[in-house]
Short mmCIF file of C-alpha atoms in Angstrom, two decimals:
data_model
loop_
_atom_site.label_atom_id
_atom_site.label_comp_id
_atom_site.label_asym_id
_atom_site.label_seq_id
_atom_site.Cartn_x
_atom_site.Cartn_y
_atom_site.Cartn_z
CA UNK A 1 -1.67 38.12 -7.03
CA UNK A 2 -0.57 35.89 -9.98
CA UNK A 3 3.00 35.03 -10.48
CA UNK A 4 5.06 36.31 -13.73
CA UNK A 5 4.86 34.41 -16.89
CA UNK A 6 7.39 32.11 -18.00
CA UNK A 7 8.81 34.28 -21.50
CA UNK A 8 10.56 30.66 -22.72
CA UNK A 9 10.59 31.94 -26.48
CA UNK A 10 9.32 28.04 -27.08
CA UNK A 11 5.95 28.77 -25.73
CA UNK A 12 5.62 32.05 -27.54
CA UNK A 13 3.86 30.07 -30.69
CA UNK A 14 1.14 28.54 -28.61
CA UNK A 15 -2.41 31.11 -28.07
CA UNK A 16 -2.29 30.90 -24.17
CA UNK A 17 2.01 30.22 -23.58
CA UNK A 18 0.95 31.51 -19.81
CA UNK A 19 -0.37 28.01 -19.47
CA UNK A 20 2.87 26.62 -19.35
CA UNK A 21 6.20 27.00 -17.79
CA UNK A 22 9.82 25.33 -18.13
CA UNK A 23 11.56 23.71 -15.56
CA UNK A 24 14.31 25.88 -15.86
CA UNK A 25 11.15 29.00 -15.10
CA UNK A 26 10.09 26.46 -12.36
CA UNK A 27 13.35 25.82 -10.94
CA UNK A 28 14.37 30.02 -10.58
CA UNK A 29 10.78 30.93 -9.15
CA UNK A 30 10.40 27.63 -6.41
CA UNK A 31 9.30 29.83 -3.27
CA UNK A 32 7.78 32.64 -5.62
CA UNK A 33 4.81 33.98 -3.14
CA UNK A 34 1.90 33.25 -4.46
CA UNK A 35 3.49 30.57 -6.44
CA UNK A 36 2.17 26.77 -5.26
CA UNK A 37 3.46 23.42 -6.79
CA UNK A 38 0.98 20.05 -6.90
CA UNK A 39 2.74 17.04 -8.32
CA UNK A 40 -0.68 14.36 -9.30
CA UNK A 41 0.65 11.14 -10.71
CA UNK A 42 -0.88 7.42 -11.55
CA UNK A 43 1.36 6.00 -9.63
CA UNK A 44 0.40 6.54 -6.25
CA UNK A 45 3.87 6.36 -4.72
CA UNK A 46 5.94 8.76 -6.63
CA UNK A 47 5.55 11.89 -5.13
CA UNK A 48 6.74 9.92 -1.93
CA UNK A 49 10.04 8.72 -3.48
CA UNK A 50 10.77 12.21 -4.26
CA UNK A 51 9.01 16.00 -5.50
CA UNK A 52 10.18 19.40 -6.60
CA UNK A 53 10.74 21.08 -3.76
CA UNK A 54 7.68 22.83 -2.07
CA UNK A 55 5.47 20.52 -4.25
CA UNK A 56 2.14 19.08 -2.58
CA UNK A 57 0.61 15.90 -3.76
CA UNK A 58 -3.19 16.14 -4.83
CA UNK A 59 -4.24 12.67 -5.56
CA UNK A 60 -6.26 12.22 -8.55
CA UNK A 61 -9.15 9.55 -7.15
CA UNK A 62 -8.78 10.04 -3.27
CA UNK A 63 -8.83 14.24 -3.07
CA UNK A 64 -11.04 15.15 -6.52
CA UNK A 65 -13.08 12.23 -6.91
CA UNK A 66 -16.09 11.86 -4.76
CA UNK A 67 -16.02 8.81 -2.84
CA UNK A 68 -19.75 8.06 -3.76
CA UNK A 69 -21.32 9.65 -6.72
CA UNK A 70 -19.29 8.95 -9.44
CA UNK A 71 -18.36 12.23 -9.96
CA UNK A 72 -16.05 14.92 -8.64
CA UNK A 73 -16.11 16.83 -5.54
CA UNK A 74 -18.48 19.69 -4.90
CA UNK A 75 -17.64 23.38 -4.02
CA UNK A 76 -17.76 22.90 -0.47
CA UNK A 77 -15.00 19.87 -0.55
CA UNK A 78 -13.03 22.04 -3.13
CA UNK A 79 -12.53 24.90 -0.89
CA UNK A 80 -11.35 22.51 2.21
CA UNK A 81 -8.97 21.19 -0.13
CA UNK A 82 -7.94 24.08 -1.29
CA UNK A 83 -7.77 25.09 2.48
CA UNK A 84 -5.68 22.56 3.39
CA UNK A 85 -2.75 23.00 1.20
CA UNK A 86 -2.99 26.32 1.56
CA UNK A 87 -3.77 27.17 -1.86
CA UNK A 88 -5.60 30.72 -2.27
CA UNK A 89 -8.06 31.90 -4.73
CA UNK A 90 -5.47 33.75 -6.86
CA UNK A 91 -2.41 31.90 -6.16
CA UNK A 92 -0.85 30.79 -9.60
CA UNK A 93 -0.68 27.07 -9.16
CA UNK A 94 1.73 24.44 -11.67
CA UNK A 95 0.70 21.05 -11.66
CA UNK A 96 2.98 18.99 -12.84
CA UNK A 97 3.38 14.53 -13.19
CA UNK A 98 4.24 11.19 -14.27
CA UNK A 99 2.79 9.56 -18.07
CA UNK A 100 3.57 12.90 -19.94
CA UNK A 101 1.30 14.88 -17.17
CA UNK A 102 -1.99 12.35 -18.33
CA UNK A 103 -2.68 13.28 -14.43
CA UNK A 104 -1.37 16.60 -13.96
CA UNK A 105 -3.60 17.54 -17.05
CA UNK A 106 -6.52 16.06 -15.29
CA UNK A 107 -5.95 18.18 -12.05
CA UNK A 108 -5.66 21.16 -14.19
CA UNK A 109 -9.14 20.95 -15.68
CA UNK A 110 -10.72 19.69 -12.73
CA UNK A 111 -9.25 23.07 -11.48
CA UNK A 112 -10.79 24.63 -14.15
CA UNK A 113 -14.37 23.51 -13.23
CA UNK A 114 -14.10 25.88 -10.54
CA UNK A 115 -12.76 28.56 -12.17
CA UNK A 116 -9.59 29.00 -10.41
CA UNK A 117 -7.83 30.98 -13.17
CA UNK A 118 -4.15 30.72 -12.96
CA UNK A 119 -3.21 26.59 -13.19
CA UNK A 120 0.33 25.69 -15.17
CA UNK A 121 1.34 22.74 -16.46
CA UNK A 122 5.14 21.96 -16.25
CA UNK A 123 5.67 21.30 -19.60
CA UNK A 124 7.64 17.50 -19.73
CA UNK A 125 6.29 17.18 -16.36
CA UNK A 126 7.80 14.63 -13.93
CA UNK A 127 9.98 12.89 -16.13
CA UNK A 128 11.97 16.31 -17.58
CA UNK A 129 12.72 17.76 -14.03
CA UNK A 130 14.45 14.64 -13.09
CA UNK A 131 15.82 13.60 -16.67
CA UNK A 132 17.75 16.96 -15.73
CA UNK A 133 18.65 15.95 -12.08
CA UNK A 134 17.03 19.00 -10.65
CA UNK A 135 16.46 19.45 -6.63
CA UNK A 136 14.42 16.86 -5.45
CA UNK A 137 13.00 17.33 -1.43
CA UNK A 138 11.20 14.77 0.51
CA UNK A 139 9.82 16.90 2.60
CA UNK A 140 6.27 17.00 2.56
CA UNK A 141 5.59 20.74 3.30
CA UNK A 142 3.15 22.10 5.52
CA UNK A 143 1.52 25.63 4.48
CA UNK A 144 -0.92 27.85 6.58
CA UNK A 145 -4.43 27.38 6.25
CA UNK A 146 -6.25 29.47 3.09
CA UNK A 147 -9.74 31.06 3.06
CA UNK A 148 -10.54 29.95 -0.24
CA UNK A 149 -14.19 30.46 -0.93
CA UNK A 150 -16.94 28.43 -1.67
CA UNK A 151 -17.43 28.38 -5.62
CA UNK A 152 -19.73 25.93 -7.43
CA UNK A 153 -18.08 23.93 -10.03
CA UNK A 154 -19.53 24.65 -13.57
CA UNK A 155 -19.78 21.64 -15.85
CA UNK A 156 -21.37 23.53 -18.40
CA UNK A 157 -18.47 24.60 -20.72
CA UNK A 158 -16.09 22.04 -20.60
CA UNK A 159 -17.41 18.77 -19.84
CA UNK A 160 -19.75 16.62 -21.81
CA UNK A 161 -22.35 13.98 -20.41
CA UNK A 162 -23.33 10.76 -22.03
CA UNK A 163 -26.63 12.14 -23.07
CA UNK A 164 -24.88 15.20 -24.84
CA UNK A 165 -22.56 13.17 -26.36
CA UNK A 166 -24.82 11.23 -27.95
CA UNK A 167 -26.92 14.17 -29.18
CA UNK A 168 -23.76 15.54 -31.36
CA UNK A 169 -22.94 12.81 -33.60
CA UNK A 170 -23.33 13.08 -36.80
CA UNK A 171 -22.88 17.10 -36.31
CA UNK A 172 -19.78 18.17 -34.07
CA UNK A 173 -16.42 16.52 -34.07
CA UNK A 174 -15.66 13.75 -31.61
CA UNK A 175 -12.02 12.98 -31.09
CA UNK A 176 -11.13 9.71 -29.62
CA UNK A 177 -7.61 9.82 -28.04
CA UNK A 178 -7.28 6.18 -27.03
CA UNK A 179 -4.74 4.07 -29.33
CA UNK A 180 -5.71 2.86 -32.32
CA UNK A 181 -6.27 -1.19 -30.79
CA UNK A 182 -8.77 0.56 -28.58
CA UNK A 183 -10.53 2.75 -31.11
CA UNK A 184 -10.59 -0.18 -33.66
CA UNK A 185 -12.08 -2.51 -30.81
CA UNK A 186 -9.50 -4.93 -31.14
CA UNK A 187 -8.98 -4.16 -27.71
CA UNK A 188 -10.82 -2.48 -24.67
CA UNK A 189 -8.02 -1.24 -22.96
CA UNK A 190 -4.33 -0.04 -23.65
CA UNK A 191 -1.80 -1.42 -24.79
CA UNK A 192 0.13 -3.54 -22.08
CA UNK A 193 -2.70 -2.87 -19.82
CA UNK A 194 -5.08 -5.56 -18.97
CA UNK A 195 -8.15 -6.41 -20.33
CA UNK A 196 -10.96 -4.30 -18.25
CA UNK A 197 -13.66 -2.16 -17.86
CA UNK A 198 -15.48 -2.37 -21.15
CA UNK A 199 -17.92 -4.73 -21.98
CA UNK A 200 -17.71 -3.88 -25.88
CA UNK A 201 -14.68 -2.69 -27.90
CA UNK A 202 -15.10 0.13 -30.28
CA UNK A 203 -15.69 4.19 -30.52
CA UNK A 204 -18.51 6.56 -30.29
CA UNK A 205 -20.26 6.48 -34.09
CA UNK A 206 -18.10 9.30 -36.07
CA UNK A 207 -15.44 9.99 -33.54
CA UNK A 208 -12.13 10.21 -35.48
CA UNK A 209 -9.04 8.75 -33.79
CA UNK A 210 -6.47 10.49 -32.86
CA UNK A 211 -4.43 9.44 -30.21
CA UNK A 212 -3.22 11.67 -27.07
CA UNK A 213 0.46 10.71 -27.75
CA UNK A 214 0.82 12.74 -31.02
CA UNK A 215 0.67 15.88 -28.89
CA UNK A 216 3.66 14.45 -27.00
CA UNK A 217 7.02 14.45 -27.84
CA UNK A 218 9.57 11.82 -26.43
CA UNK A 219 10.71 13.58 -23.42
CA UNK A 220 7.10 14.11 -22.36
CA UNK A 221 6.66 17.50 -23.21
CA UNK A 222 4.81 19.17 -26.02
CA UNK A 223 5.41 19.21 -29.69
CA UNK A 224 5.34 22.47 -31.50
CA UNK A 225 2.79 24.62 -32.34
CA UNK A 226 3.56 23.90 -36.30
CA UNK A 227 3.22 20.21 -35.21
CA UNK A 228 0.04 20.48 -33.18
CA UNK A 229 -1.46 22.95 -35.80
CA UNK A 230 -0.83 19.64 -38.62
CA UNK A 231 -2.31 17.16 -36.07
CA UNK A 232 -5.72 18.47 -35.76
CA UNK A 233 -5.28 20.48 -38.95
CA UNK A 234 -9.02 18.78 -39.47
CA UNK A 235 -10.73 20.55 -36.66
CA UNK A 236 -11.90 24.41 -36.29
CA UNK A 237 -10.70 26.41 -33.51
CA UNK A 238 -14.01 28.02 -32.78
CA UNK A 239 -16.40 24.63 -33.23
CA UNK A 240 -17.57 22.76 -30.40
CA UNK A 241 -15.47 20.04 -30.25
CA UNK A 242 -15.79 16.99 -27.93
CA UNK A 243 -12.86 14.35 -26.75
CA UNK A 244 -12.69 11.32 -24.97
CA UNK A 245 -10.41 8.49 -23.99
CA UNK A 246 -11.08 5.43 -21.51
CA UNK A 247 -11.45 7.38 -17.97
CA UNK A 248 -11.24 11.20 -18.89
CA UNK A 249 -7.65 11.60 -17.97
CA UNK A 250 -6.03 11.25 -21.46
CA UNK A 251 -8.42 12.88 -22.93
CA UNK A 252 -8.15 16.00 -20.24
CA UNK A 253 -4.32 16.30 -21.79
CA UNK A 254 -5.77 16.51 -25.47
CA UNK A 255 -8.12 19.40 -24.48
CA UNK A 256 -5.28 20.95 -22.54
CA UNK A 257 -3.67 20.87 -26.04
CA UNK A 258 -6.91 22.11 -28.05
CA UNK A 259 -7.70 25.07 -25.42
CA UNK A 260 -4.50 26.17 -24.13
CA UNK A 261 -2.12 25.50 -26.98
CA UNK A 262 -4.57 25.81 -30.00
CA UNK A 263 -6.48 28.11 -28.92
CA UNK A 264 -9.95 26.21 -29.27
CA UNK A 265 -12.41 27.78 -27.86
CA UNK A 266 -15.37 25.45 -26.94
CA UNK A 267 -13.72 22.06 -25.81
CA UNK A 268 -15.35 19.71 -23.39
CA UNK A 269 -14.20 16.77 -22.07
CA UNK A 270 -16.22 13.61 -22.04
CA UNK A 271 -14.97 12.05 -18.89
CA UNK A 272 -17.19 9.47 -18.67
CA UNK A 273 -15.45 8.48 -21.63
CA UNK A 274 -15.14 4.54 -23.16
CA UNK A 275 -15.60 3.19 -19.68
CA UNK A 276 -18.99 4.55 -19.87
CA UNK A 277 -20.16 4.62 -22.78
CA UNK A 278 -18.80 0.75 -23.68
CA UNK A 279 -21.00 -0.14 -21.27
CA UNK A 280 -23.93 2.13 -21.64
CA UNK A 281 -27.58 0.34 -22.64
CA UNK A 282 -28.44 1.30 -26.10
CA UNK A 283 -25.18 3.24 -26.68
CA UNK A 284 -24.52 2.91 -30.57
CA UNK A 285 -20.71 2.13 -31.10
CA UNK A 286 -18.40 1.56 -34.15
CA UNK A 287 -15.83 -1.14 -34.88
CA UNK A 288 -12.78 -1.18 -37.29
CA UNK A 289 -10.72 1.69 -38.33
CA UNK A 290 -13.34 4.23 -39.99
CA UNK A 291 -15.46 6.36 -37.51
CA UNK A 292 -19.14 5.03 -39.03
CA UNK A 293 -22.13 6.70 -39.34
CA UNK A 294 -24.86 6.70 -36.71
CA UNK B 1 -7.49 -21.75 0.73
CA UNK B 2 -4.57 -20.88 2.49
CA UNK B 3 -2.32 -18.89 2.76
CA UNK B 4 1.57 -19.29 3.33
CA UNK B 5 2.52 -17.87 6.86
CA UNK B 6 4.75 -15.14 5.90
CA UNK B 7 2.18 -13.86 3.52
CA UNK B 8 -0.42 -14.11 6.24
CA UNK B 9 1.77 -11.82 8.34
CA UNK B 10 1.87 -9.20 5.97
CA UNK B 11 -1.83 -8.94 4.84
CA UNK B 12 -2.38 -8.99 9.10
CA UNK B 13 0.24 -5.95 8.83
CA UNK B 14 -1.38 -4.49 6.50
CA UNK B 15 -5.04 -4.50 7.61
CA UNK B 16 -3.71 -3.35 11.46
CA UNK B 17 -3.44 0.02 9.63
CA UNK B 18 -5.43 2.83 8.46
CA UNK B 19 -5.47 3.86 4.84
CA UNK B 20 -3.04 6.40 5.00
CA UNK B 21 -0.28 4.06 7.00
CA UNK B 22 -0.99 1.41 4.40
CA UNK B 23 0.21 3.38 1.18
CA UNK B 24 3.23 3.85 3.48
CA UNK B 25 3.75 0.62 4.33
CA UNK B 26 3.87 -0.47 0.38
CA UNK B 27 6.63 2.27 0.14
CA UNK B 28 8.56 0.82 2.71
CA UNK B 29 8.10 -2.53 0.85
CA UNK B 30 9.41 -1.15 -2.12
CA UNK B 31 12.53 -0.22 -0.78
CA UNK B 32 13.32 -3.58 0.66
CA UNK B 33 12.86 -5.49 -3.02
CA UNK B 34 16.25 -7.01 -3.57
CA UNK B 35 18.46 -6.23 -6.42
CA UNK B 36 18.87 -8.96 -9.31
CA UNK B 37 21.66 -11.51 -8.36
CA UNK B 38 24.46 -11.27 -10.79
CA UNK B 39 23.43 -14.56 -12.92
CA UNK B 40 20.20 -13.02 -13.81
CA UNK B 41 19.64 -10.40 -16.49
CA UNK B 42 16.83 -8.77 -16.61
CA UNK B 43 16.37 -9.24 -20.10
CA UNK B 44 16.00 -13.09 -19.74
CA UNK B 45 13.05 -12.92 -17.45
CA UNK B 46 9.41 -13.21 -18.63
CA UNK B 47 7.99 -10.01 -18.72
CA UNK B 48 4.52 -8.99 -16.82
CA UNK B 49 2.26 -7.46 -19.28
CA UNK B 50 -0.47 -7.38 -16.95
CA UNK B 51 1.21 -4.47 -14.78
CA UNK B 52 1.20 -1.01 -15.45
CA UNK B 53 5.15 -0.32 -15.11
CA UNK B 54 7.83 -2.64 -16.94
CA UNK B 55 8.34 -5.89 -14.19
CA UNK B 56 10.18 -9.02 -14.43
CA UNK B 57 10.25 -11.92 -13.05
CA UNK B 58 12.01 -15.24 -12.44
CA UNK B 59 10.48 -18.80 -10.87
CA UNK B 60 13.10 -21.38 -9.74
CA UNK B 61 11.22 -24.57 -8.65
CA UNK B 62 13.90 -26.54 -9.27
CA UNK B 63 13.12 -27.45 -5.14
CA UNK B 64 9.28 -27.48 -4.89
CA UNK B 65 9.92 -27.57 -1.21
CA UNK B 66 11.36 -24.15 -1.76
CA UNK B 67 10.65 -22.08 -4.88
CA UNK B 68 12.63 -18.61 -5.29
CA UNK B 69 11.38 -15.51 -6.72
CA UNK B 70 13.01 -12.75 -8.64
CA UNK B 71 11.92 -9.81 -9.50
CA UNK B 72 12.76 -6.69 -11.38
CA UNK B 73 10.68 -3.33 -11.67
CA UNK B 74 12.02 -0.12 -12.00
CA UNK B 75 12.24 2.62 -9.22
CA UNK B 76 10.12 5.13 -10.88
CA UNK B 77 7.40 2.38 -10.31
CA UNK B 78 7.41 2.20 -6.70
CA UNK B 79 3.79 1.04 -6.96
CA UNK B 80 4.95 -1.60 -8.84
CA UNK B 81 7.90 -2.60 -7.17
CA UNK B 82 6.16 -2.56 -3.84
CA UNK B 83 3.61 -5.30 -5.29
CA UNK B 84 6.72 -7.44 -6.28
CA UNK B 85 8.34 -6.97 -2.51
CA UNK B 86 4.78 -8.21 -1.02
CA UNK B 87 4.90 -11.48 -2.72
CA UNK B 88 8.41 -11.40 -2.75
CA UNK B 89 8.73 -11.69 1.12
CA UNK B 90 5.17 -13.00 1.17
CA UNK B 91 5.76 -16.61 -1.21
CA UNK B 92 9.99 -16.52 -1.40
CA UNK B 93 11.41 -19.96 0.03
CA UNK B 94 7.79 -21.41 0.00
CA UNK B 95 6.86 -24.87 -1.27
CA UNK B 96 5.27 -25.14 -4.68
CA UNK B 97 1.75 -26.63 -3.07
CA UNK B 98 1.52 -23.58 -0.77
CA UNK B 99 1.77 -20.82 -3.64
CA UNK B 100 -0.35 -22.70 -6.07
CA UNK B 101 -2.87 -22.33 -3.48
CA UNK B 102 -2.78 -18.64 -3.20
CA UNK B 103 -6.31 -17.10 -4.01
CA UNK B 104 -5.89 -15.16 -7.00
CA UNK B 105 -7.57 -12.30 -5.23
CA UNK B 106 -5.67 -12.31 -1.73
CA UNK B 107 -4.84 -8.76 -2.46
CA UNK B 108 -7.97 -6.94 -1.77
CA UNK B 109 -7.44 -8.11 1.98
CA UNK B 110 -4.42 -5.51 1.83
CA UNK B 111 -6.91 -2.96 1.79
CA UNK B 112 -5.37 -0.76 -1.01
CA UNK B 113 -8.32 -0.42 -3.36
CA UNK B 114 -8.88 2.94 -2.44
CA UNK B 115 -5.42 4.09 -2.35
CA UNK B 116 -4.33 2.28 -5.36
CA UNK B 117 -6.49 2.20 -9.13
CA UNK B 118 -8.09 -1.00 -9.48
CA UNK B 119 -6.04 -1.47 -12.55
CA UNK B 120 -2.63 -1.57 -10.77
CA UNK B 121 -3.86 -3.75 -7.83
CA UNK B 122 -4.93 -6.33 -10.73
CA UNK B 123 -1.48 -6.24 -11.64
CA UNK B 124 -0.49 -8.07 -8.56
CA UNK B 125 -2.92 -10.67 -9.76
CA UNK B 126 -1.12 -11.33 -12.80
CA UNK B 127 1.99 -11.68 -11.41
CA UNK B 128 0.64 -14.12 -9.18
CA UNK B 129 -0.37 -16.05 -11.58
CA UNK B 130 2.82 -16.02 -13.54
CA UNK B 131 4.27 -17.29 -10.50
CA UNK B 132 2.09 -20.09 -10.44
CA UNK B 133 1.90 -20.89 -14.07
CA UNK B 134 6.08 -21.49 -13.89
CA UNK B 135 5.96 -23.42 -11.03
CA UNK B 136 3.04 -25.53 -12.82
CA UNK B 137 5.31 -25.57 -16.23
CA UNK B 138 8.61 -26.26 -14.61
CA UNK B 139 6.69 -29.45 -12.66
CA UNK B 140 5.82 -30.57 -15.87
CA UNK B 141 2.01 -29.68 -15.67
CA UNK B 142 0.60 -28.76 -18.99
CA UNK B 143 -2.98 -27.62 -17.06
CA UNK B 144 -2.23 -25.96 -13.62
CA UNK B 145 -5.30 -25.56 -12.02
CA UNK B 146 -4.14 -22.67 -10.60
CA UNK B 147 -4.60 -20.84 -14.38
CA UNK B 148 -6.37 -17.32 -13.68
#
């Protein structure tokens, strides 16, 4: 049984405004059956100094990253996780986080490759429910094991591989979401972070750069639809359409944008993204501020 | 390569515990970092660029035999400030030889790469080497050896 929408006349504008919810929706419905909160943050201490009440942490590398392929959990480790928190099959489920919900994002389409339908993102995540001094608990909460099933996760639709990547330039649009230091090559990482992880600087041959940020506003949550619609005014809602950043977690908040506020319908998300491909043998890159040719 | 004793304590502390008990151990440690004394603004402290989260920090070797540390890092980067505790009580009142000769990697023996991104943990590094590149330029050494 899925929870209400939030009707926040804000979202209205955006093609799927059941995607998102306000922390004033968030705050009235805490306790909602059905309803489950998952706070997923960088920083690995912040759900610890404090969460929205009822919130679980799901941690982004230690619960849906496998600990040995590089690659996420299967459908069997899903489930138990979803076991252990107590999360059901159709429970409606808001993520929410730190860095403008980079992670929360992240959960959400990781969600997504196994189909569980109903994931939110507080929009402003983190940093709006406690610019706003809303309840905060530090209770980590303890819920009833679920039965959710078994369900294979289905990288098909919206997750890209190297190999597919490299197949599409040249004929589908590649976004590149890192900042523009990154995307030029003048650096390999962000800005104030350190050097690492890339051996060469650049961008996948034709990718255009547009960084994740433009889809945030100040306070961390979205800009408008008439904003969004002028930032990838360039793109077609119904073309394949592939973004990436430096680890896939970025780049998960741009097609969060594209699918869920835009209404795109065939996004995928390269996680692999520049730490990958910067690396890759025989992966063609481009330098400087124009996307290149192949 | 040693180690000054305090420091040793707390990467023993540290490895006596399993993963879970160590991410709670760096909370606790960033609830003891001590605030700023009066005399220092934040603003006048050399910035960390290496770390993830905004962090400050301040080397007075005016007494090699005892260097003090200050540091500033938000609370909404607990991660952060919970680095800044470790070498806080880890290096604080120690002579200038023994924190020059700090392996720039000591932190993996916390055990925290799997808890903590890689990129974070390397942010310990750099302000570890911050602290030893004052302590180098306040002796008067234009090539530390201890430069990362």
């Amino acid at each position: 049984m899925t929870v209400q929408t939030d009707p926040y006349p804000g979202f209205a504008a955006y093609a799927h405004p059941e995607r998102l919810v306000s922390t004033e929706w968030l705050s009235a419905n805490l306790g909602t059956p059905g309803l489950k909160v998952v706070e997923s943050d960088e920083d690995v201490l912040l759900y610890d100094i404090g969460h929205i009440p009822s919130a679980q942490k799901i941690d982004w590398h230690l619960h849906l990253n496998d600990p040995v392929t590089r690659d996420y959990i299967d459908g069997e480790q899903f489930a138990e996780l979803m076991r252990a928190k107590g999360i059901r099959r159709d429970d409606t489920i808001v993520v929410y986080g730190d860095k403008s919900n980079w992670w929360a994002a992240y959960a959400l389409w990781v969600f997504t490759l196994f189909g569980h339908s109903d994931v939110r993102l507080l929009d402003g995540g983190r940093q709006a429910w406690f610019a706003e001094d809303r309840e905060t608990s530090f209770e980590v909460p303890e819920y009833p094991r679920s039965d959710y099933p078994v369900v294979d996760r289905d990288d098909s639709t919206i997750r890209a591989f190297a190999p597919q990547v490299r197949e599409i330039i040249g004929t589908e649009p590649l976004i590149d979401v890192r900042s523009p230091q990154e995307y030029s090559g003048e650096r390999t990482h962000m800005p104030d972070y350190p050097q690492e992880g890339a051996l060469r600087g650049g961008h996948i041959p034709t990718a255009v750069s547009i960084p994740w940020a433009r889809a945030a506003a100040p306070d961390g949550r979205f800009r408008s639809r008439a904003e969004l619609d002028e930032i990838y005014g360039d793109f077609a809602p119904d073309q394949p359409t592939v973004a990436y950043c430096r680890i896939g977690e970025r780049s998960s908040h741009t097609w969060f944008v594209l699918t869920h506020l835009l209404g795109f319908s065939r996004v995928r998300n390269y996680d692999g993204s520049w730490t990958e491909w910067g690396n890759a043998v025989r992966a063609p890159i481009a330098t400087g501020d124009d996307p290149g040719t192949l | 390569m040693t180690v000054p004793a305090a420091l040793a304590e707390i990467v023993d502390d540290f490895e006596a515990l399993g993963e879970s008990d160590r991410v709670t151990l760096l909370l606790e440690f960033s609830r003891e970092l001590p605030e700023l004394p009066d005399t220092l603004a934040t603003a006048a402290m050399e910035p960390v660029p290496e770390c993830q989260s905004p962090v400050f920090l301040s080397v007075d070797a005016a007494d090699p035999a005892s260097v003090q540390l200050y540091f500033s890092a938000p609370p909404e980067a607990p991660t952060t400030r919970g680095f800044a505790s470790i070498l806080h009580q880890g290096l604080n009142g120690a002579s200038a030889d023994e924190i020059l000769t700090v392996p720039a990697d000591f932190y993996h023996d916390l055990g925290l790469d799997k808890a903590v991104s890689p990129l974070r943990l390397r942010g310990m590094a750099g302000m570890l080497a911050r602290i030893k590149n004052q302590i180098a330029a306040q002796a008067g050494d234009p090539n530390p050896a201890s430069t990362p």
